[in-house]
Every structure is written in structure tokens, then in C-alpha cells.
Amino acid sequence: MLNRLFGNFLVKKGKITQEQLDHLLPVPKDVKAQVETIAVINKVLTPNLVQTILENNKSFGDTAIEAGYLTEEKLDELLTYQSNTFMQFVQCLLDKKWIALEQINPLLDEFQMLGSFSDAQLSSLIHDDLEQCVRMFVPIKSAQLQSFTLTFIGAFRRLIDPHMYLDKAYTARSLQLDKYACQLLAGDFHLKLYLSAPDNGLLAVANHFANGTYESVDLDALDNVGEFINCVNGLFATDLSYENISVDMNSPEYSLEGPFISNESLYIIPIHANGYDLKAVLEVYE
């Protein structure tokens, strides 16, 4: 999530172009973040100190330990972050010389300030703590709704776009939907999940679930979106069954013309994925 959020910030700052960002993501899985990059992001070492260590032309880790800047335990801890997706992203930016090592933390500080993220929230984003990230953007009090949202976002990242990101969720009592697909969960837990977007926004899902190849959102594409929702609800229904909570799943519904929905409890979650904007709507029946 942070790769897109921070990447968008860099585009707005003029540090990279949108084309460069799109080319960079997703970051290749074989990229390994360098220890010095990780140490700077985690504020263990300063960029100036890193540069001094690098001038020895020896192993960075060994030199840092010999000079007393790192312990073996701290080095081992830093190495565990080499496959962290954000560390990999920053490493690619450095390798391409699009930003410099000394720019990383000032840019992160500005990103944090503009986003009004606390230190704990920024750490959750950096370390890809999905549960805390979902709580950050979707602050729902109900434990079951939190669990459902976590299941939904987790499935979306695995099956649709690993670099999807959210805007802050909000509530409403009524909403006009655009093209949509939805499905009702009924029983001990009663909720309807909609995915909706104008124009071709739902291609974000339709073309990335079950390898769809749609050029525009038609009924077949919406059927594919409905199958993704069915997959999400099936996962959640299975989890509920372990707690002896019984729910039934209606067949997915979809249409090219969205309804006007009205309910005391509507939660709207703006989603950005695969170059499109869409929203998930949770209609909760108390």
C-alpha cells in the first residue's frame, strides 16, 4: 500500500514521473534492499555515516560492526527487512538514481506530515502491517465488520492488485451507485458488499480476477466482479463458521445501472487499484 501512496507523493513532488512509477511497480521479487538503505529508513544510521562506512570499500555490515556503529544482533535485524516491499521500492529508486540516500527521510517526514500519520501509523505502513493499515483507513468500531474488512482487503491485495491503496473511509445514509456488483450475507451476520465505479472503473477487478480480458465494463465483466465478491464472502463465511456463526450467501447481483441505496449504516471505502478508482460499500443490517 505504501509503495503507491509514497510513489504518488513523489510524482506530485516532481521527483519521478507517473510513467516511471508505473514502470517500477510491482517491484521485482528478487530485489534485495541494501543494509545501508534499511539502516537509514529505520533511522539506525545517518546518510553521512553510511557514506563514511561505504568509503572503506569493504563489506558494509562488517565495517559497521568493527567500527562499533552496529552490533551483530542489530545487523541481523536489519537483514530481515531486505525483502520488505517498501525497502525494495526505495532501493529501486536509489539504484535508478531518481532520489538520493540523504533525501529519503526528509521526503518520508514530509509525506508523514501531509498525510497526518502518526509515527506508529507510518511504521505500520512501512512494515506492511495489514491489520493496522486497514484500521487506519477504515476505522470501524464493530469487531465483526473490522474482521470482514480485513478479509476483503487481504483478498483484494492477493487476487487483484498487491499495490492497491485506500482513501479514508466514510459513512453515509444514502448513496447513488454507478455500475455495480454485490452480494448479500444473511443470518447471524447480515451485510451486503457492493463494488461500484463509473465508466470502466470496475475493470480494476474484472480484468484481474480469473484473468479477465474485457475492454469495457459489460454484464460479463460485472459477472466476474460478482464472482470475486462471492470469493471474499465465502472466505469470511468460512471464518465465521469456526466461531459457530451461521450465514447464508445469496447469489451475486450486478447491473450496468446502479441503484440508489438508503440505510442507517453505509460504509464507503474508496479504493485505487490497477490504475482505476472504485469504491466498496458495506451496507450493514443491524
mmCIF file with all atom_site columns, N, CA, C and O in Angstrom, residues 171-175 260-266 268:
data_model
loop_
_atom_site.group_PDB
_atom_site.id
_atom_site.type_symbol
_atom_site.label_atom_id
_atom_site.label_alt_id
_atom_site.label_comp_id
_atom_site.label_asym_id
_atom_site.label_entity_id
_atom_site.label_seq_id
_atom_site.pdbx_PDB_ins_code
_atom_site.Cartn_x
_atom_site.Cartn_y
_atom_site.Cartn_z
_atom_site.occupancy
_atom_site.B_iso_or_equiv
_atom_site.pdbx_formal_charge
_atom_site.auth_seq_id
_atom_site.auth_comp_id
_atom_site.auth_asym_id
_atom_site.auth_atom_id
_atom_site.pdbx_PDB_model_num
ATOM 1  N N  . THR A 1 171 ? -18.896 7.393 6.180  1.00 0.00 ? 171 THR A N  1
ATOM 2  C CA . THR A 1 171 ? -20.235 6.825 6.308  1.00 0.00 ? 171 THR A CA 1
ATOM 3  C C  . THR A 1 171 ? -21.245 7.709 5.586  1.00 0.00 ? 171 THR A C  1
ATOM 4  O O  . THR A 1 171 ? -21.010 8.894 5.334  1.00 0.00 ? 171 THR A O  1
ATOM 5  N N  . ALA A 1 172 ? -22.373 7.101 5.251  1.00 0.00 ? 172 ALA A N  1
ATOM 6  C CA . ALA A 1 172 ? -23.473 7.834 4.627  1.00 0.00 ? 172 ALA A CA 1
ATOM 7  C C  . ALA A 1 172 ? -24.766 7.099 4.957  1.00 0.00 ? 172 ALA A C  1
ATOM 8  O O  . ALA A 1 172 ? -24.751 5.935 5.370  1.00 0.00 ? 172 ALA A O  1
ATOM 9  N N  . ARG A 1 173 ? -25.865 7.785 4.764  1.00 0.00 ? 173 ARG A N  1
ATOM 10 C CA . ARG A 1 173 ? -27.174 7.145 4.956  1.00 0.00 ? 173 ARG A CA 1
ATOM 11 C C  . ARG A 1 173 ? -27.848 6.824 3.634  1.00 0.00 ? 173 ARG A C  1
ATOM 12 O O  . ARG A 1 173 ? -28.835 6.086 3.603  1.00 0.00 ? 173 ARG A O  1
ATOM 13 N N  . SER A 1 174 ? -27.331 7.410 2.558  1.00 0.00 ? 174 SER A N  1
ATOM 14 C CA . SER A 1 174 ? -27.863 7.106 1.228  1.00 0.00 ? 174 SER A CA 1
ATOM 15 C C  . SER A 1 174 ? -26.758 7.333 0.217  1.00 0.00 ? 174 SER A C  1
ATOM 16 O O  . SER A 1 174 ? -25.829 8.106 0.446  1.00 0.00 ? 174 SER A O  1
ATOM 17 N N  . LEU A 1 175 ? -26.878 6.636 -0.909 1.00 0.00 ? 175 LEU A N  1
ATOM 18 C CA . LEU A 1 175 ? -25.813 6.710 -1.915 1.00 0.00 ? 175 LEU A CA 1
ATOM 19 C C  . LEU A 1 175 ? -26.348 6.248 -3.260 1.00 0.00 ? 175 LEU A C  1
ATOM 20 O O  . LEU A 1 175 ? -27.029 5.221 -3.353 1.00 0.00 ? 175 LEU A O  1
ATOM 21 N N  . PHE A 1 260 ? -30.145 3.478 -6.117 1.00 0.00 ? 260 PHE A N  1
ATOM 22 C CA . PHE A 1 260 ? -30.000 4.434 -5.025 1.00 0.00 ? 260 PHE A CA 1
ATOM 23 C C  . PHE A 1 260 ? -30.269 3.641 -3.749 1.00 0.00 ? 260 PHE A C  1
ATOM 24 O O  . PHE A 1 260 ? -31.357 3.100 -3.572 1.00 0.00 ? 260 PHE A O  1
ATOM 25 N N  . ILE A 1 261 ? -29.269 3.525 -2.874 1.00 0.00 ? 261 ILE A N  1
ATOM 26 C CA . ILE A 1 261 ? -29.445 2.728 -1.665 1.00 0.00 ? 261 ILE A CA 1
ATOM 27 C C  . ILE A 1 261 ? -29.530 3.649 -0.454 1.00 0.00 ? 261 ILE A C  1
ATOM 28 O O  . ILE A 1 261 ? -28.901 4.706 -0.408 1.00 0.00 ? 261 ILE A O  1
ATOM 29 N N  . SER A 1 262 ? -30.349 3.240 0.501  1.00 0.00 ? 262 SER A N  1
ATOM 30 C CA . SER A 1 262 ? -30.556 4.030 1.706  1.00 0.00 ? 262 SER A CA 1
ATOM 31 C C  . SER A 1 262 ? -30.552 3.102 2.907  1.00 0.00 ? 262 SER A C  1
ATOM 32 O O  . SER A 1 262 ? -31.249 2.084 2.926  1.00 0.00 ? 262 SER A O  1
ATOM 33 N N  . ASN A 1 263 ? -29.725 3.435 3.897  1.00 0.00 ? 263 ASN A N  1
ATOM 34 C CA . ASN A 1 263 ? -29.605 2.599 5.082  1.00 0.00 ? 263 ASN A CA 1
ATOM 35 C C  . ASN A 1 263 ? -28.940 3.438 6.165  1.00 0.00 ? 263 ASN A C  1
ATOM 36 O O  . ASN A 1 263 ? -28.099 4.292 5.873  1.00 0.00 ? 263 ASN A O  1
ATOM 37 N N  . GLU A 1 264 ? -29.276 3.193 7.409  1.00 0.00 ? 264 GLU A N  1
ATOM 38 C CA . GLU A 1 264 ? -28.655 3.918 8.512  1.00 0.00 ? 264 GLU A CA 1
ATOM 39 C C  . GLU A 1 264 ? -27.155 3.657 8.601  1.00 0.00 ? 264 GLU A C  1
ATOM 40 O O  . GLU A 1 264 ? -26.402 4.462 9.133  1.00 0.00 ? 264 GLU A O  1
ATOM 41 N N  . SER A 1 265 ? -26.720 2.497 8.066  1.00 0.00 ? 265 SER A N  1
ATOM 42 C CA . SER A 1 265 ? -25.311 2.104 8.201  1.00 0.00 ? 265 SER A CA 1
ATOM 43 C C  . SER A 1 265 ? -24.712 1.757 6.852  1.00 0.00 ? 265 SER A C  1
ATOM 44 O O  . SER A 1 265 ? -24.742 0.602 6.414  1.00 0.00 ? 265 SER A O  1
ATOM 45 N N  . LEU A 1 266 ? -24.203 2.765 6.158  1.00 0.00 ? 266 LEU A N  1
ATOM 46 C CA . LEU A 1 266 ? -23.461 2.574 4.916  1.00 0.00 ? 266 LEU A CA 1
ATOM 47 C C  . LEU A 1 266 ? -22.019 3.001 5.155  1.00 0.00 ? 266 LEU A C  1
ATOM 48 O O  . LEU A 1 266 ? -21.770 4.127 5.606  1.00 0.00 ? 266 LEU A O  1
ATOM 49 N N  . ILE A 1 268 ? -18.465 3.532 3.191  1.00 0.00 ? 268 ILE A N  1
ATOM 50 C CA . ILE A 1 268 ? -17.906 3.653 1.841  1.00 0.00 ? 268 ILE A CA 1
ATOM 51 C C  . ILE A 1 268 ? -16.391 3.677 1.939  1.00 0.00 ? 268 ILE A C  1
ATOM 52 O O  . ILE A 1 268 ? -15.820 4.512 2.658  1.00 0.00 ? 268 ILE A O  1
#
